Amino acid sequence: MNILITGGAGFIGSHVVRLFVNKYPQYKIINVDKLTYAGNLANLRDIESAPNYKFVRADICDFDTIYSLFQTEQIDGVIHLAAESHVDRSIKDPFTFARTNVMGTLSVLQAAKLYWESLPEGFEGKRFYHISTDEVYGALELTNPEGVKPPFTTKASSGEHHLAYGTDFFYETTKYNPHSPYSASKASSDHFVRAFHDTYGMPTIVTNCSNNYGPYQFPEKLIPLFINNIRHRKPLPVYGKGENVRDWLYVEDHARAIDLIFHQGKVAETYNIGGFNEWKNIDIVRVLILTVDRLLSRAEGEDLDLITYVTDRAGHDMRYAIDSTKLQRELGWEPSLQFEQGIEKTVRWYLDNQEWLDNVTSGDYQLYYEKMYANR
Ligand code: NAD
Ligand code: DAU
């Protein structure tokens, strides 16, 4: 199989590319990425010379380039991750989100359709897998502000801290109700993907995943931003009262789910991905402070006074909570890590990879591609 992975130089994409390149030497993996501020080839240094891997710098909105890539690389499968992904940026610059997330997705869909339809076998054996988010479902209420044990017994939910902050969850059948320009653009792209199945018979799959955390996440997102700030004793800007709830999944568990669904998921289906792992932002922030302080041999809780409550995010969704029972039941996926283990691993990674963080916060990483290709 020749598989096109879009957005493979970003946070989740780099984990997916690494998993596929290492696990499937018989496949050719073509990573197409524009290398926006969020794309960083240093995320893939360990596999960049693998014989079954190729990187192509391109904008997914550039239909002609994407279509000719399908032809030259004879693409059989697509895992589409390229997107603008940060909610705060979407509030400031919604056009960029509509362009990449909506028009870019349409461009990859149309290129796949035209190329596959030109083959004798048509859509047979082909697959277009679109990676989406739980944010398209909108926001849930915080009906259990103190948290209750949910009625689930997954590995990840057996940890002591595991609580549900409401009685409702996002199901695959939950009606779309996006609130931010980011989630509106992702919702629109999901609709286009399903429309290509319903109209043209394209073999599509959509998954909606909860918040990911782990190595190589750009430090504008809560967890890496705050780890870096705690290390440098900079203020931690908690939006509103810090009561908002997010449902966290270790990024490698998401990549494993993507692998499973790409190979075994049913065409035209939607799968929710999440580990039943809800946390209030302020509780996460406290865990991060205690973990960084311990790993840097600082006095316990020494950095708690870095917490700074700031003006809330506009339209800030209160609670996300994914029900991933379908994926667990039908395909046997479950998260491998408890949150306490995942957070420890993640904090250690950022503390041990200060150079990576310094490069991305200074912008130096954007020279990496130019330097690498200037030498060829
Ligand atoms: P990211 O911002 O870290 O990476 C996005 C990648 O896409 C970057 O490498 C960037 O250079 C590339 N890209 C952006 N615009 C492009 C364009 N026009 N053409 C080609 N490449 C382009 O994002 P992420 O957090 O890794 O998210 C990946 C996907 O997963 C997104 O579709 C996102 O909506 C979805 N998702 C993310 C999360 C999460 O918690 N991060 C959760 C669920 C779903
Ligand atoms: O739910 C999946 C989504 O998770 C993905 O689709 C998005 O691509 C990804 O960015 C993420 O969105 P969030 O908005 O939930 O993630 P973020 O890390 O930006 O924020 C997490 C929570 O922390 C959110 O409630 C806002 C809050 N926050 C965030 C930042 C950056 C703060 O309180 N302070 C901050 O400085």
Tab-separated table of C-alpha atoms and ligand atoms in Angstrom:
chain	number	residue	atom	x	y	z
A	1	MET	CA	0.000	0.000	0.000
A	2	ASN	CA	1.065	3.568	-0.683
A	3	ILE	CA	-0.367	5.736	2.075
A	4	LEU	CA	-0.623	9.504	2.020
A	5	ILE	CA	-0.523	10.988	5.513
A	6	THR	CA	-1.322	14.704	5.551
A	7	GLY	CA	-0.051	16.889	8.405
A	8	GLY	CA	2.548	14.283	9.364
A	9	ALA	CA	5.016	16.887	10.635
A	10	GLY	CA	2.595	18.069	13.322
A	11	PHE	CA	1.962	16.703	16.797
A	12	ILE	CA	-0.376	13.730	16.219
A	13	GLY	CA	0.687	13.256	12.595
A	14	SER	CA	4.324	12.680	13.556
A	15	HIS	CA	3.304	9.874	15.938
A	16	VAL	CA	1.135	8.306	13.230
A	17	VAL	CA	3.914	8.544	10.609
A	18	ARG	CA	6.453	7.015	13.022
A	19	LEU	CA	4.109	4.143	13.916
A	20	PHE	CA	3.320	3.317	10.268
A	21	VAL	CA	6.918	3.657	9.001
A	22	ASN	CA	8.248	1.364	11.752
A	23	LYS	CA	5.405	-1.137	11.823
A	24	TYR	CA	4.780	-1.543	8.085
A	25	PRO	CA	8.059	-1.774	6.133
A	26	GLN	CA	6.017	-3.159	3.226
A	27	TYR	CA	4.055	0.111	2.892
A	28	LYS	CA	5.305	3.356	1.424
A	29	ILE	CA	4.395	6.306	3.624
A	30	ILE	CA	4.196	9.701	1.946
A	31	ASN	CA	3.964	12.563	4.393
A	32	VAL	CA	2.618	15.753	2.862
A	33	ASP	CA	2.843	18.827	5.019
A	34	LYS	CA	2.993	22.564	4.374
A	35	LEU	CA	5.255	23.084	7.408
A	36	THR	CA	3.234	25.893	8.939
A	37	TYR	CA	4.366	27.158	12.348
A	38	ALA	CA	2.950	23.849	13.739
A	39	GLY	CA	4.868	21.556	11.394
A	40	ASN	CA	8.351	20.542	12.453
A	41	LEU	CA	10.475	17.963	10.661
A	42	ALA	CA	12.581	17.571	13.791
A	43	ASN	CA	9.588	15.586	15.128
A	44	LEU	CA	10.533	12.856	12.634
A	45	ARG	CA	14.328	12.850	12.685
A	46	ASP	CA	14.493	9.214	13.821
A	47	ILE	CA	12.670	7.914	10.739
A	48	GLU	CA	13.476	10.518	8.067
A	49	SER	CA	15.954	8.199	6.279
A	50	ALA	CA	13.760	5.087	6.379
A	51	PRO	CA	13.477	3.508	2.903
A	52	ASN	CA	9.660	3.349	3.096
A	53	TYR	CA	9.258	7.053	3.972
A	54	LYS	CA	9.040	10.154	1.813
A	55	PHE	CA	8.374	13.764	2.775
A	56	VAL	CA	6.749	16.229	0.386
A	57	ARG	CA	6.299	19.850	1.305
A	58	ALA	CA	2.965	21.013	-0.107
A	59	ASP	CA	-0.169	22.896	0.807
A	60	ILE	CA	-3.240	20.642	0.809
A	61	CYS	CA	-5.200	23.535	-0.716
A	62	ASP	CA	-3.005	23.306	-3.830
A	63	PHE	CA	-5.227	20.872	-5.733
A	64	ASP	CA	-2.931	20.434	-8.760
A	65	THR	CA	0.044	19.422	-6.607
A	66	ILE	CA	-2.022	17.067	-4.459
A	67	TYR	CA	-3.666	15.461	-7.500
A	68	SER	CA	-0.321	14.870	-9.224
A	69	LEU	CA	1.018	13.377	-5.978
A	70	PHE	CA	-1.806	10.825	-6.066
A	71	GLN	CA	-0.797	9.930	-9.624
A	72	THR	CA	2.981	9.790	-9.180
A	73	GLU	CA	2.859	7.962	-5.839
A	74	GLN	CA	-0.145	5.775	-6.774
A	75	ILE	CA	-1.855	6.437	-3.475
A	76	ASP	CA	-4.131	3.682	-2.136
A	77	GLY	CA	-5.014	5.116	1.253
A	78	VAL	CA	-5.211	8.521	2.934
A	79	ILE	CA	-4.943	9.415	6.597
A	80	HIS	CA	-5.878	13.077	6.681
A	81	LEU	CA	-4.620	15.020	9.686
A	82	ALA	CA	-3.435	18.331	8.174
A	83	ALA	CA	-5.371	21.163	9.756
A	84	GLU	CA	-5.131	24.378	11.668
A	85	SER	CA	-5.699	23.033	15.165
A	86	HIS	CA	-5.552	25.761	17.824
A	87	VAL	CA	-8.864	27.213	19.036
A	88	ASP	CA	-7.355	30.537	20.217
A	89	ARG	CA	-5.823	31.157	16.783
A	90	SER	CA	-9.174	30.394	15.123
A	91	ILE	CA	-10.807	33.126	17.208
A	92	LYS	CA	-8.273	35.659	15.872
A	93	ASP	CA	-8.033	34.385	12.279
A	94	PRO	CA	-11.036	32.292	11.193
A	95	PHE	CA	-10.260	32.590	7.455
A	96	THR	CA	-7.103	30.500	7.706
A	97	PHE	CA	-9.126	27.776	9.421
A	98	ALA	CA	-11.829	27.762	6.743
A	99	ARG	CA	-9.187	27.703	4.031
A	100	THR	CA	-7.113	24.800	5.308
A	101	ASN	CA	-9.674	22.754	7.183
A	102	VAL	CA	-12.571	23.079	4.744
A	103	MET	CA	-11.081	23.871	1.309
A	104	GLY	CA	-7.924	21.849	2.014
A	105	THR	CA	-9.949	18.783	2.965
A	106	LEU	CA	-12.106	19.215	-0.139
A	107	SER	CA	-8.975	19.439	-2.266
A	108	VAL	CA	-7.587	16.125	-0.894
A	109	LEU	CA	-11.016	14.469	-1.245
A	110	GLN	CA	-11.409	15.574	-4.850
A	111	ALA	CA	-7.856	14.529	-5.761
A	112	ALA	CA	-8.475	11.069	-4.246
A	113	LYS	CA	-11.802	10.734	-6.033
A	114	LEU	CA	-10.487	11.703	-9.474
A	115	TYR	CA	-7.402	9.502	-9.161
A	116	TRP	CA	-9.223	6.442	-7.817
A	117	GLU	CA	-12.038	6.760	-10.354
A	118	SER	CA	-9.422	6.710	-13.142
A	119	LEU	CA	-8.192	3.245	-12.086
A	120	PRO	CA	-9.710	0.007	-13.404
A	121	GLU	CA	-10.499	-1.132	-9.868
A	122	GLY	CA	-12.065	2.225	-8.899
A	123	PHE	CA	-12.576	2.577	-5.135
A	124	GLU	CA	-11.923	-1.145	-4.515
A	125	GLY	CA	-9.267	-1.565	-1.786
A	126	LYS	CA	-9.000	2.195	-1.246
A	127	ARG	CA	-9.587	4.134	1.949
A	128	PHE	CA	-9.954	7.810	2.912
A	129	TYR	CA	-9.622	8.228	6.680
A	130	HIS	CA	-10.368	11.681	8.085
A	131	ILE	CA	-9.149	12.602	11.585
A	132	SER	CA	-11.556	14.852	13.433
A	133	THR	CA	-12.232	16.126	16.901
A	134	ASP	CA	-14.793	15.829	19.693
A	135	GLU	CA	-15.212	19.628	19.545
A	136	VAL	CA	-17.641	19.281	16.621
A	137	TYR	CA	-20.233	17.960	19.085
A	138	GLY	CA	-20.257	21.260	21.009
A	139	ALA	CA	-20.113	21.400	24.787
A	140	LEU	CA	-21.536	19.289	27.605
A	141	GLU	CA	-22.785	20.593	30.916
A	142	LEU	CA	-20.982	20.307	34.201
A	143	THR	CA	-23.840	18.600	36.016
A	144	ASN	CA	-21.559	16.865	38.556
A	145	PRO	CA	-19.205	19.719	39.503
A	146	GLU	CA	-17.542	17.601	42.191
A	147	GLY	CA	-17.201	14.625	39.844
A	148	VAL	CA	-18.489	11.082	40.195
A	149	LYS	CA	-17.022	7.712	39.278
A	150	PRO	CA	-18.338	6.881	35.816
A	151	PRO	CA	-19.842	3.476	35.133
A	152	PHE	CA	-16.898	2.273	33.059
A	153	THR	CA	-14.138	-0.170	33.729
A	154	THR	CA	-11.531	0.489	31.069
A	155	LYS	CA	-7.865	0.238	31.939
A	156	ALA	CA	-7.477	3.997	31.715
A	157	SER	CA	-10.488	4.692	33.872
A	158	SER	CA	-9.359	2.502	36.745
A	159	GLY	CA	-7.019	5.245	38.009
A	160	GLU	CA	-7.867	6.911	41.284
A	161	HIS	CA	-8.515	10.345	39.832
A	162	HIS	CA	-10.947	9.158	37.268
A	163	LEU	CA	-14.185	11.103	37.493
A	164	ALA	CA	-17.043	12.125	35.228
A	165	TYR	CA	-18.254	15.700	35.586
A	166	GLY	CA	-21.645	15.194	34.020
A	167	THR	CA	-24.174	12.544	33.156
A	168	ASP	CA	-24.004	13.006	29.402
A	169	PHE	CA	-21.262	12.088	26.929
A	170	PHE	CA	-20.486	12.635	23.262
A	171	TYR	CA	-21.685	9.611	21.276
A	172	GLU	CA	-21.222	8.915	17.568
A	173	THR	CA	-24.889	9.859	17.221
A	174	THR	CA	-24.608	13.210	19.031
A	175	LYS	CA	-25.785	16.079	16.837
A	176	TYR	CA	-23.046	18.424	15.606
A	177	ASN	CA	-23.098	21.775	17.393
A	178	PRO	CA	-19.687	23.457	16.979
A	179	HIS	CA	-19.031	26.761	18.755
A	180	SER	CA	-15.571	27.986	17.762
A	181	PRO	CA	-14.357	28.844	14.258
A	182	TYR	CA	-11.968	25.877	14.641
A	183	SER	CA	-14.695	23.373	15.487
A	184	ALA	CA	-17.031	24.862	12.855
A	185	SER	CA	-14.341	24.328	10.219
A	186	LYS	CA	-13.709	20.743	11.400
A	187	ALA	CA	-17.461	20.031	11.402
A	188	SER	CA	-17.686	21.312	7.845
A	189	SER	CA	-14.800	19.088	6.744
A	190	ASP	CA	-16.444	16.054	8.394
A	191	HIS	CA	-19.635	16.771	6.421
A	192	PHE	CA	-17.681	16.959	3.162
A	193	VAL	CA	-16.014	13.610	3.868
A	194	ARG	CA	-19.360	11.921	4.556
A	195	ALA	CA	-20.874	13.616	1.494
A	196	PHE	CA	-18.149	12.047	-0.678
A	197	HIS	CA	-19.196	8.638	0.591
A	198	ASP	CA	-22.906	9.253	0.191
A	199	THR	CA	-22.643	10.931	-3.222
A	200	TYR	CA	-19.790	9.132	-4.959
A	201	GLY	CA	-19.403	5.960	-2.904
A	202	MET	CA	-15.908	6.887	-1.733
A	203	PRO	CA	-14.775	4.527	1.077
A	204	THR	CA	-14.444	7.038	3.894
A	205	ILE	CA	-14.103	6.766	7.677
A	206	VAL	CA	-14.261	9.600	10.227
A	207	THR	CA	-13.031	9.504	13.803
A	208	ASN	CA	-13.624	12.098	16.511
A	209	CYS	CA	-11.024	12.122	19.241
A	210	SER	CA	-10.702	13.926	22.562
A	211	ASN	CA	-7.755	16.104	23.699
A	212	ASN	CA	-4.363	14.515	23.047
A	213	TYR	CA	-1.226	15.043	25.114
A	214	GLY	CA	2.341	13.770	24.884
A	215	PRO	CA	5.700	14.537	23.215
A	216	TYR	CA	6.057	16.948	20.256
A	217	GLN	CA	2.935	19.031	20.967
A	218	PHE	CA	3.400	22.680	20.033
A	219	PRO	CA	3.754	24.725	23.245
A	220	GLU	CA	0.730	26.920	22.625
A	221	LYS	CA	-1.517	24.097	23.888
A	222	LEU	CA	-2.238	23.835	27.615
A	223	ILE	CA	0.028	20.969	28.699
A	224	PRO	CA	3.342	21.758	26.922
A	225	LEU	CA	2.864	25.517	27.413
A	226	PHE	CA	2.415	25.113	31.139
A	227	ILE	CA	5.269	22.593	31.569
A	228	ASN	CA	7.602	25.044	29.842
A	229	ASN	CA	6.322	27.985	31.892
A	230	ILE	CA	6.666	26.098	35.175
A	231	ARG	CA	10.226	25.171	34.285
A	232	HIS	CA	11.044	28.829	33.601
A	233	ARG	CA	8.883	30.090	36.504
A	234	LYS	CA	6.628	32.090	34.205
A	235	PRO	CA	2.929	32.780	34.993
A	236	LEU	CA	0.393	30.075	34.079
A	237	PRO	CA	-2.571	31.798	32.373
A	238	VAL	CA	-5.616	29.758	33.452
A	239	TYR	CA	-8.699	30.861	31.474
A	240	GLY	CA	-11.739	31.835	33.576
A	241	LYS	CA	-11.985	29.842	36.791
A	242	GLY	CA	-10.141	26.782	35.473
A	243	GLU	CA	-13.369	24.773	35.883
A	244	ASN	CA	-13.595	23.659	32.238
A	245	VAL	CA	-13.286	19.932	31.716
A	246	ARG	CA	-11.331	18.175	28.984
A	247	ASP	CA	-11.007	14.436	28.303
A	248	TRP	CA	-7.324	13.543	27.830
A	249	LEU	CA	-5.749	10.750	25.781
A	250	TYR	CA	-2.048	9.923	25.405
A	251	VAL	CA	-1.090	10.627	21.786
A	252	GLU	CA	0.410	7.176	21.128
A	253	ASP	CA	-2.901	5.606	22.157
A	254	HIS	CA	-4.609	7.791	19.537
A	255	ALA	CA	-2.035	6.695	16.937
A	256	ARG	CA	-2.711	3.027	17.805
A	257	ALA	CA	-6.438	3.620	17.402
A	258	ILE	CA	-5.821	5.226	13.993
A	259	ASP	CA	-3.779	2.191	12.902
A	260	LEU	CA	-6.533	-0.195	14.019
A	261	ILE	CA	-9.350	1.796	12.436
A	262	PHE	CA	-7.457	2.373	9.179
A	263	HIS	CA	-7.060	-1.389	8.811
A	264	GLN	CA	-10.202	-2.767	10.445
A	265	GLY	CA	-12.744	0.041	10.694
A	266	LYS	CA	-15.934	-0.232	8.659
A	267	VAL	CA	-16.339	2.067	5.680
A	268	ALA	CA	-18.801	4.952	6.190
A	269	GLU	CA	-18.652	4.535	9.970
A	270	THR	CA	-17.736	7.077	12.616
A	271	TYR	CA	-15.754	6.068	15.712
A	272	ASN	CA	-15.265	8.167	18.820
A	273	ILE	CA	-11.799	7.879	20.393
A	274	GLY	CA	-11.189	8.708	24.045
A	275	GLY	CA	-10.051	7.153	27.288
A	276	PHE	CA	-12.862	8.181	29.716
A	277	ASN	CA	-10.372	10.495	31.355
A	278	GLU	CA	-11.972	13.813	32.314
A	279	TRP	CA	-10.032	16.461	34.175
A	280	LYS	CA	-10.797	20.025	35.233
A	281	ASN	CA	-8.141	22.348	33.831
A	282	ILE	CA	-7.155	23.601	37.270
A	283	ASP	CA	-6.579	20.037	38.527
A	284	ILE	CA	-4.338	19.303	35.537
A	285	VAL	CA	-2.401	22.486	36.229
A	286	ARG	CA	-1.825	21.410	39.841
A	287	VAL	CA	-0.680	17.935	38.736
A	288	LEU	CA	1.734	19.539	36.256
A	289	ILE	CA	3.188	21.835	38.905
A	290	LEU	CA	3.659	19.011	41.425
A	291	THR	CA	5.220	16.760	38.773
A	292	VAL	CA	7.634	19.386	37.408
A	293	ASP	CA	8.619	20.442	40.943
A	294	ARG	CA	9.327	16.824	41.935
A	295	LEU	CA	11.320	16.050	38.782
A	296	LEU	CA	13.367	19.246	39.146
A	297	SER	CA	13.916	18.568	42.885
A	298	ARG	CA	12.105	21.751	43.862
A	299	ALA	CA	10.106	21.960	47.097
A	300	GLU	CA	6.663	20.351	46.655
A	301	GLY	CA	4.127	22.904	45.423
A	302	GLU	CA	6.724	25.675	45.311
A	303	ASP	CA	5.374	26.836	41.960
A	304	LEU	CA	1.656	26.814	42.796
A	305	ASP	CA	1.713	30.597	43.002
A	306	LEU	CA	2.454	30.773	39.263
A	307	ILE	CA	-1.258	30.071	38.681
A	308	THR	CA	-2.758	33.266	37.233
A	309	TYR	CA	-6.456	33.470	36.406
A	310	VAL	CA	-6.969	35.431	33.187
A	311	THR	CA	-9.924	36.497	31.019
A	312	ASP	CA	-11.803	33.478	29.744
A	313	ARG	CA	-11.517	32.247	26.137
A	314	ALA	CA	-14.436	33.605	24.056
A	315	GLY	CA	-17.141	30.959	23.713
A	316	HIS	CA	-15.137	28.590	25.932
A	317	ASP	CA	-16.746	25.119	25.812
A	318	MET	CA	-17.403	23.911	29.364
A	319	ARG	CA	-16.972	20.165	29.153
A	320	TYR	CA	-15.887	17.526	26.644
A	321	ALA	CA	-16.370	13.836	27.418
A	322	ILE	CA	-16.135	11.139	24.776
A	323	ASP	CA	-17.918	7.798	24.932
A	324	SER	CA	-15.628	5.418	23.022
A	325	THR	CA	-17.552	2.242	23.876
A	326	LYS	CA	-18.173	1.475	20.180
A	327	LEU	CA	-14.450	1.430	19.372
A	328	GLN	CA	-13.664	-0.631	22.471
A	329	ARG	CA	-16.447	-3.123	21.811
A	330	GLU	CA	-16.207	-3.486	18.022
A	331	LEU	CA	-12.458	-3.266	17.455
A	332	GLY	CA	-11.086	-4.133	20.912
A	333	TRP	CA	-9.109	-0.894	21.331
A	334	GLU	CA	-8.356	0.458	24.777
A	335	PRO	CA	-5.912	3.053	26.045
A	336	SER	CA	-2.635	1.543	27.249
A	337	LEU	CA	-1.686	4.197	29.784
A	338	GLN	CA	-3.312	5.574	32.888
A	339	PHE	CA	-3.239	9.355	33.003
A	340	GLU	CA	-0.805	9.456	35.927
A	341	GLN	CA	1.712	7.404	33.898
A	342	GLY	CA	1.098	9.407	30.723
A	343	ILE	CA	1.587	12.743	32.455
A	344	GLU	CA	4.797	11.592	34.160
A	345	LYS	CA	6.150	10.394	30.790
A	346	THR	CA	5.102	13.629	29.100
A	347	VAL	CA	6.586	15.961	31.714
A	348	ARG	CA	9.846	13.975	31.655
A	349	TRP	CA	9.955	14.210	27.839
A	350	TYR	CA	9.596	18.007	27.803
A	351	LEU	CA	12.141	18.430	30.597
A	352	ASP	CA	14.595	16.119	28.786
A	353	ASN	CA	13.993	17.805	25.425
A	354	GLN	CA	14.518	21.418	26.333
A	355	GLU	CA	16.388	21.931	23.058
A	356	TRP	CA	13.278	20.927	21.068
A	357	LEU	CA	11.181	23.338	23.141
A	358	ASP	CA	13.735	26.155	22.793
A	359	ASN	CA	13.826	25.620	19.018
A	360	VAL	CA	10.079	25.814	18.619
A	361	THR	CA	9.649	28.747	20.954
A	362	SER	CA	12.412	30.678	19.133
A	363	GLY	CA	11.171	29.672	15.664
A	364	ASP	CA	14.579	28.153	14.753
A	365	TYR	CA	12.976	24.849	13.788
A	366	GLN	CA	11.519	26.493	10.711
A	367	LEU	CA	15.020	26.764	9.286
A	368	TYR	CA	15.501	23.000	9.599
A	369	TYR	CA	13.775	22.149	6.327
A	370	GLU	CA	15.634	24.845	4.405
A	371	LYS	CA	18.990	23.703	5.854
A	372	MET	CA	18.242	20.043	5.234
A	373	TYR	CA	17.316	20.569	1.585
A	374	ALA	CA	20.038	23.143	0.891
A	375	ASN	CA	22.559	20.373	1.618
A	376	ARG	CA	21.158	17.905	-0.941
B	1	NAD	P1	-0.875	20.326	14.698
B	1	NAD	O1	-1.308	21.753	14.597
B	1	NAD	O2	0.166	19.943	15.677
B	1	NAD	O3	-0.352	19.836	13.253
B	1	NAD	C1	-1.017	20.161	12.071
B	1	NAD	C2	-0.067	19.846	10.901
B	1	NAD	O4	-0.756	20.175	9.683
B	1	NAD	C3	1.222	20.670	10.910
B	1	NAD	O5	2.319	19.835	10.633
B	1	NAD	C4	1.014	21.689	9.813
B	1	NAD	O6	2.222	22.109	9.186
B	1	NAD	C5	0.123	20.922	8.855
B	1	NAD	N1	-0.681	21.817	8.015
B	1	NAD	C6	-1.434	22.875	8.433
B	1	NAD	N2	-1.995	23.482	7.370
B	1	NAD	C7	-1.605	22.779	6.268
B	1	NAD	C8	-1.864	22.902	4.880
B	1	NAD	N3	-2.632	23.903	4.401
B	1	NAD	N4	-1.312	22.007	4.040
B	1	NAD	C9	-0.521	20.995	4.511
B	1	NAD	N5	-0.217	20.851	5.804
B	1	NAD	C10	-0.763	21.723	6.683
B	1	NAD	O7	-2.211	19.499	14.895
B	1	NAD	P2	-2.467	18.178	15.762
B	1	NAD	O8	-2.779	18.563	17.143
B	1	NAD	O9	-1.422	17.197	15.479
B	1	NAD	O10	-3.851	17.704	15.083
B	1	NAD	C11	-3.831	16.869	13.932
B	1	NAD	C12	-5.261	16.579	13.509
B	1	NAD	O11	-5.937	15.924	14.574
B	1	NAD	C13	-6.085	17.827	13.189
B	1	NAD	O12	-6.914	17.523	12.093
B	1	NAD	C14	-6.892	18.069	14.450
B	1	NAD	O13	-8.102	18.717	14.153
B	1	NAD	C15	-7.117	16.654	14.927
B	1	NAD	N6	-7.297	16.471	16.392
B	1	NAD	C16	-6.403	17.004	17.272
B	1	NAD	C17	-6.549	16.767	18.644
B	1	NAD	C18	-5.571	17.307	19.656
B	1	NAD	O14	-5.822	17.195	20.863
B	1	NAD	N7	-4.439	17.872	19.268
B	1	NAD	C19	-7.628	15.997	19.090
B	1	NAD	C20	-8.540	15.477	18.158
B	1	NAD	C21	-8.355	15.711	16.801
B	2	DAU	O1	-10.821	18.205	22.130
B	2	DAU	C1	-9.918	18.064	21.078
B	2	DAU	C2	-9.226	19.377	20.805
B	2	DAU	O2	-8.316	19.579	21.868
B	2	DAU	C3	-8.510	19.397	19.462
B	2	DAU	O3	-9.441	19.258	18.437
B	2	DAU	C4	-7.727	20.704	19.294
B	2	DAU	O4	-6.986	20.667	18.100
B	2	DAU	C5	-6.783	20.835	20.472
B	2	DAU	O5	-6.098	22.075	20.377
B	2	DAU	C6	-7.539	20.756	21.793
B	2	DAU	O6	-8.383	21.918	21.977
B	2	DAU	P1	-8.507	22.668	23.393
B	2	DAU	O7	-8.949	24.041	23.125
B	2	DAU	O8	-9.285	21.852	24.352
B	2	DAU	O9	-6.945	22.607	23.864
B	2	DAU	P2	-6.017	23.695	24.572
B	2	DAU	O10	-4.763	22.988	24.967
B	2	DAU	O11	-5.902	24.942	23.790
B	2	DAU	O12	-6.825	24.032	25.897
B	2	DAU	C7	-7.176	23.038	26.840
B	2	DAU	C8	-7.974	23.705	27.931
B	2	DAU	O13	-7.114	24.593	28.679
B	2	DAU	C9	-9.119	24.578	27.415
B	2	DAU	O14	-10.226	24.478	28.302
B	2	DAU	C10	-8.552	25.997	27.450
B	2	DAU	C11	-7.594	25.942	28.639
B	2	DAU	N1	-6.395	26.819	28.515
B	2	DAU	C12	-5.631	26.700	27.401
B	2	DAU	C13	-4.498	27.485	27.241
B	2	DAU	C14	-3.647	27.384	25.994
B	2	DAU	C15	-6.065	27.673	29.544
B	2	DAU	O15	-6.753	27.750	30.586
B	2	DAU	N2	-4.950	28.456	29.396
B	2	DAU	C16	-4.153	28.414	28.282
B	2	DAU	O16	-3.152	29.179	28.183
